[in-house]
């Protein structure tokens, strides 16, 4: 079974979006280079960021997110982002009215069953859990193997926290990857068991 990775771009003070759910300058690094990160060429990053992020994105089989992210993105119009095979949405609500039942999205009540379903769908590929409330719940439940952060050089001051409302201590191993890109510092640490 593939590993479970909690991931997002984050400010140096630990926020993944402002209080209006806008990432603002957290995503500046995605357009600050000259190397295309995706097929349509909209995202252009430094060579260092490309080599790190592209290889990671290619390993992701399933993404787990909360209903807030799903609603904010309008469900990516039924197409999982970045070539991901499936999206598991942690929610107490049913799919939106008129939602295409054939779209590779799975609506599951509760983070533990959602991660279990994602692991079954992903096989030996990575399950990516979006940082924020769902990511924090998965970490607190002991379901996360690794934390990846794309740290942007900005202080937001308030907003949506990377670890959500987690209120207990969790130790990570020393970062085993530290890569400097343009407008970003990529970090990867395993969760200490």
mmCIF file of C-alpha atoms in Angstrom, residues 10-140:
data_model
loop_
_atom_site.group_PDB
_atom_site.id
_atom_site.type_symbol
_atom_site.label_atom_id
_atom_site.label_comp_id
_atom_site.label_asym_id
_atom_site.label_seq_id
_atom_site.Cartn_x
_atom_site.Cartn_y
_atom_site.Cartn_z
ATOM 1 C CA UNK A 10 2.018 27.304 3.387
ATOM 2 C CA UNK A 11 3.064 30.701 4.733
ATOM 3 C CA UNK A 12 5.990 30.929 7.132
ATOM 4 C CA UNK A 13 3.447 31.503 9.914
ATOM 5 C CA UNK A 14 1.554 28.303 9.097
ATOM 6 C CA UNK A 15 -1.450 29.285 6.962
ATOM 7 C CA UNK A 16 -2.641 27.676 3.710
ATOM 8 C CA UNK A 17 -5.111 30.458 2.857
ATOM 9 C CA UNK A 18 -6.341 33.725 4.282
ATOM 10 C CA UNK A 19 -9.621 34.042 6.181
ATOM 11 C CA UNK A 20 -11.453 34.336 2.828
ATOM 12 C CA UNK A 21 -9.970 31.036 1.544
ATOM 13 C CA UNK A 22 -7.649 32.870 -0.862
ATOM 14 C CA UNK A 23 -4.050 31.624 -1.164
ATOM 15 C CA UNK A 24 -2.763 34.969 -2.460
ATOM 16 C CA UNK A 25 1.057 35.038 -2.595
ATOM 17 C CA UNK A 26 1.343 31.422 -1.377
ATOM 18 C CA UNK A 27 1.145 30.343 -5.017
ATOM 19 C CA UNK A 28 3.526 32.944 -6.478
ATOM 20 C CA UNK A 29 6.201 30.260 -6.770
ATOM 21 C CA UNK A 30 3.987 28.386 -9.250
ATOM 22 C CA UNK A 31 4.465 31.164 -11.808
ATOM 23 C CA UNK A 32 7.902 32.505 -10.865
ATOM 24 C CA UNK A 33 10.133 30.339 -13.029
ATOM 25 C CA UNK A 34 10.637 29.398 -16.642
ATOM 26 C CA UNK A 35 10.143 25.606 -16.527
ATOM 27 C CA UNK A 36 6.588 24.396 -17.300
ATOM 28 C CA UNK A 37 5.193 22.254 -14.478
ATOM 29 C CA UNK A 38 2.071 21.113 -16.311
ATOM 30 C CA UNK A 39 1.067 20.308 -19.882
ATOM 31 C CA UNK A 40 -0.767 23.570 -20.527
ATOM 32 C CA UNK A 41 2.229 25.693 -19.473
ATOM 33 C CA UNK A 42 0.236 27.839 -17.055
ATOM 34 C CA UNK A 43 2.412 26.792 -14.125
ATOM 35 C CA UNK A 44 6.068 27.712 -14.597
ATOM 36 C CA UNK A 45 8.557 27.124 -11.804
ATOM 37 C CA UNK A 46 12.287 26.983 -11.219
ATOM 38 C CA UNK A 47 14.193 23.887 -12.364
ATOM 39 C CA UNK A 48 14.692 22.822 -8.709
ATOM 40 C CA UNK A 49 10.949 23.091 -7.988
ATOM 41 C CA UNK A 50 10.046 21.294 -11.203
ATOM 42 C CA UNK A 51 12.303 18.331 -10.511
ATOM 43 C CA UNK A 52 10.999 17.934 -6.971
ATOM 44 C CA UNK A 53 7.284 18.665 -7.468
ATOM 45 C CA UNK A 54 6.751 17.006 -10.858
ATOM 46 C CA UNK A 55 8.167 13.670 -9.702
ATOM 47 C CA UNK A 56 5.981 13.845 -6.579
ATOM 48 C CA UNK A 57 2.826 14.730 -8.516
ATOM 49 C CA UNK A 58 3.451 11.808 -10.858
ATOM 50 C CA UNK A 59 3.380 9.409 -7.880
ATOM 51 C CA UNK A 60 -0.025 10.553 -6.560
ATOM 52 C CA UNK A 61 -2.870 8.154 -7.243
ATOM 53 C CA UNK A 62 -5.610 9.639 -5.065
ATOM 54 C CA UNK A 63 -6.160 12.990 -3.400
ATOM 55 C CA UNK A 64 -8.236 13.387 -0.220
ATOM 56 C CA UNK A 65 -9.793 16.775 0.480
ATOM 57 C CA UNK A 66 -12.605 18.264 2.494
ATOM 58 C CA UNK A 67 -15.918 19.515 1.204
ATOM 59 C CA UNK A 68 -14.726 23.132 1.566
ATOM 60 C CA UNK A 69 -11.950 22.603 -1.013
ATOM 61 C CA UNK A 70 -14.302 20.630 -3.260
ATOM 62 C CA UNK A 71 -16.868 23.445 -3.174
ATOM 63 C CA UNK A 72 -14.260 26.215 -3.635
ATOM 64 C CA UNK A 73 -12.943 24.518 -6.781
ATOM 65 C CA UNK A 74 -16.412 23.588 -8.062
ATOM 66 C CA UNK A 75 -15.240 19.977 -7.930
ATOM 67 C CA UNK A 76 -12.642 20.717 -10.604
ATOM 68 C CA UNK A 77 -15.556 20.334 -13.050
ATOM 69 C CA UNK A 78 -15.502 16.576 -12.395
ATOM 70 C CA UNK A 79 -11.882 16.109 -13.503
ATOM 71 C CA UNK A 80 -9.308 15.416 -10.773
ATOM 72 C CA UNK A 81 -6.466 17.969 -10.791
ATOM 73 C CA UNK A 82 -2.907 17.348 -11.993
ATOM 74 C CA UNK A 83 -3.568 13.959 -13.559
ATOM 75 C CA UNK A 84 -4.699 12.328 -10.303
ATOM 76 C CA UNK A 85 -6.871 9.248 -10.826
ATOM 77 C CA UNK A 86 -9.440 9.790 -8.047
ATOM 78 C CA UNK A 87 -10.489 12.359 -5.453
ATOM 79 C CA UNK A 88 -11.992 11.316 -2.134
ATOM 80 C CA UNK A 89 -14.061 14.084 -0.553
ATOM 81 C CA UNK A 90 -14.537 13.934 3.222
ATOM 82 C CA UNK A 91 -18.068 15.205 3.779
ATOM 83 C CA UNK A 92 -21.273 14.636 5.694
ATOM 84 C CA UNK A 93 -23.268 15.847 2.688
ATOM 85 C CA UNK A 94 -24.153 13.989 -0.508
ATOM 86 C CA UNK A 95 -22.673 14.993 -3.879
ATOM 87 C CA UNK A 96 -24.085 18.227 -5.312
ATOM 88 C CA UNK A 97 -27.351 17.979 -7.155
ATOM 89 C CA UNK A 98 -26.726 17.039 -10.801
ATOM 90 C CA UNK A 99 -23.217 15.711 -10.055
ATOM 91 C CA UNK A 100 -21.970 13.209 -12.668
ATOM 92 C CA UNK A 101 -21.973 9.853 -10.859
ATOM 93 C CA UNK A 102 -19.346 8.577 -13.344
ATOM 94 C CA UNK A 103 -16.796 11.235 -12.316
ATOM 95 C CA UNK A 104 -13.916 9.670 -10.305
ATOM 96 C CA UNK A 105 -14.950 11.404 -7.071
ATOM 97 C CA UNK A 106 -15.969 9.538 -3.931
ATOM 98 C CA UNK A 107 -17.952 11.254 -1.150
ATOM 99 C CA UNK A 108 -17.227 9.636 2.211
ATOM 100 C CA UNK A 109 -18.311 10.573 5.723
ATOM 101 C CA UNK A 110 -15.322 10.611 8.080
ATOM 102 C CA UNK A 111 -11.570 10.955 7.624
ATOM 103 C CA UNK A 112 -10.636 7.393 8.608
ATOM 104 C CA UNK A 113 -12.966 5.663 6.115
ATOM 105 C CA UNK A 114 -12.006 8.261 3.494
ATOM 106 C CA UNK A 115 -8.277 7.507 3.845
ATOM 107 C CA UNK A 116 -8.986 3.752 3.818
ATOM 108 C CA UNK A 117 -10.997 4.127 0.596
ATOM 109 C CA UNK A 118 -8.257 6.292 -0.916
ATOM 110 C CA UNK A 119 -5.599 3.688 -0.072
ATOM 111 C CA UNK A 120 -7.674 0.956 -1.718
ATOM 112 C CA UNK A 121 -8.068 3.091 -4.853
ATOM 113 C CA UNK A 122 -4.396 4.157 -4.936
ATOM 114 C CA UNK A 123 -2.826 0.713 -4.551
ATOM 115 C CA UNK A 124 0.915 1.287 -4.241
ATOM 116 C CA UNK A 125 0.715 4.955 -5.310
ATOM 117 C CA UNK A 126 0.661 7.923 -2.941
ATOM 118 C CA UNK A 127 -2.497 9.088 -1.188
ATOM 119 C CA UNK A 128 -2.251 12.850 -0.847
ATOM 120 C CA UNK A 129 -4.273 14.430 1.949
ATOM 121 C CA UNK A 130 -4.855 18.150 1.617
ATOM 122 C CA UNK A 131 -3.533 20.152 4.542
ATOM 123 C CA UNK A 132 -6.072 21.992 6.670
ATOM 124 C CA UNK A 133 -8.838 20.516 8.774
ATOM 125 C CA UNK A 134 -8.961 17.162 6.964
ATOM 126 C CA UNK A 135 -5.172 16.847 6.959
ATOM 127 C CA UNK A 136 -5.025 17.703 10.656
ATOM 128 C CA UNK A 137 -7.678 15.083 11.424
ATOM 129 C CA UNK A 138 -5.737 12.469 9.451
ATOM 130 C CA UNK A 139 -2.501 13.344 11.278
ATOM 131 C CA UNK A 140 -4.242 13.209 14.671
#
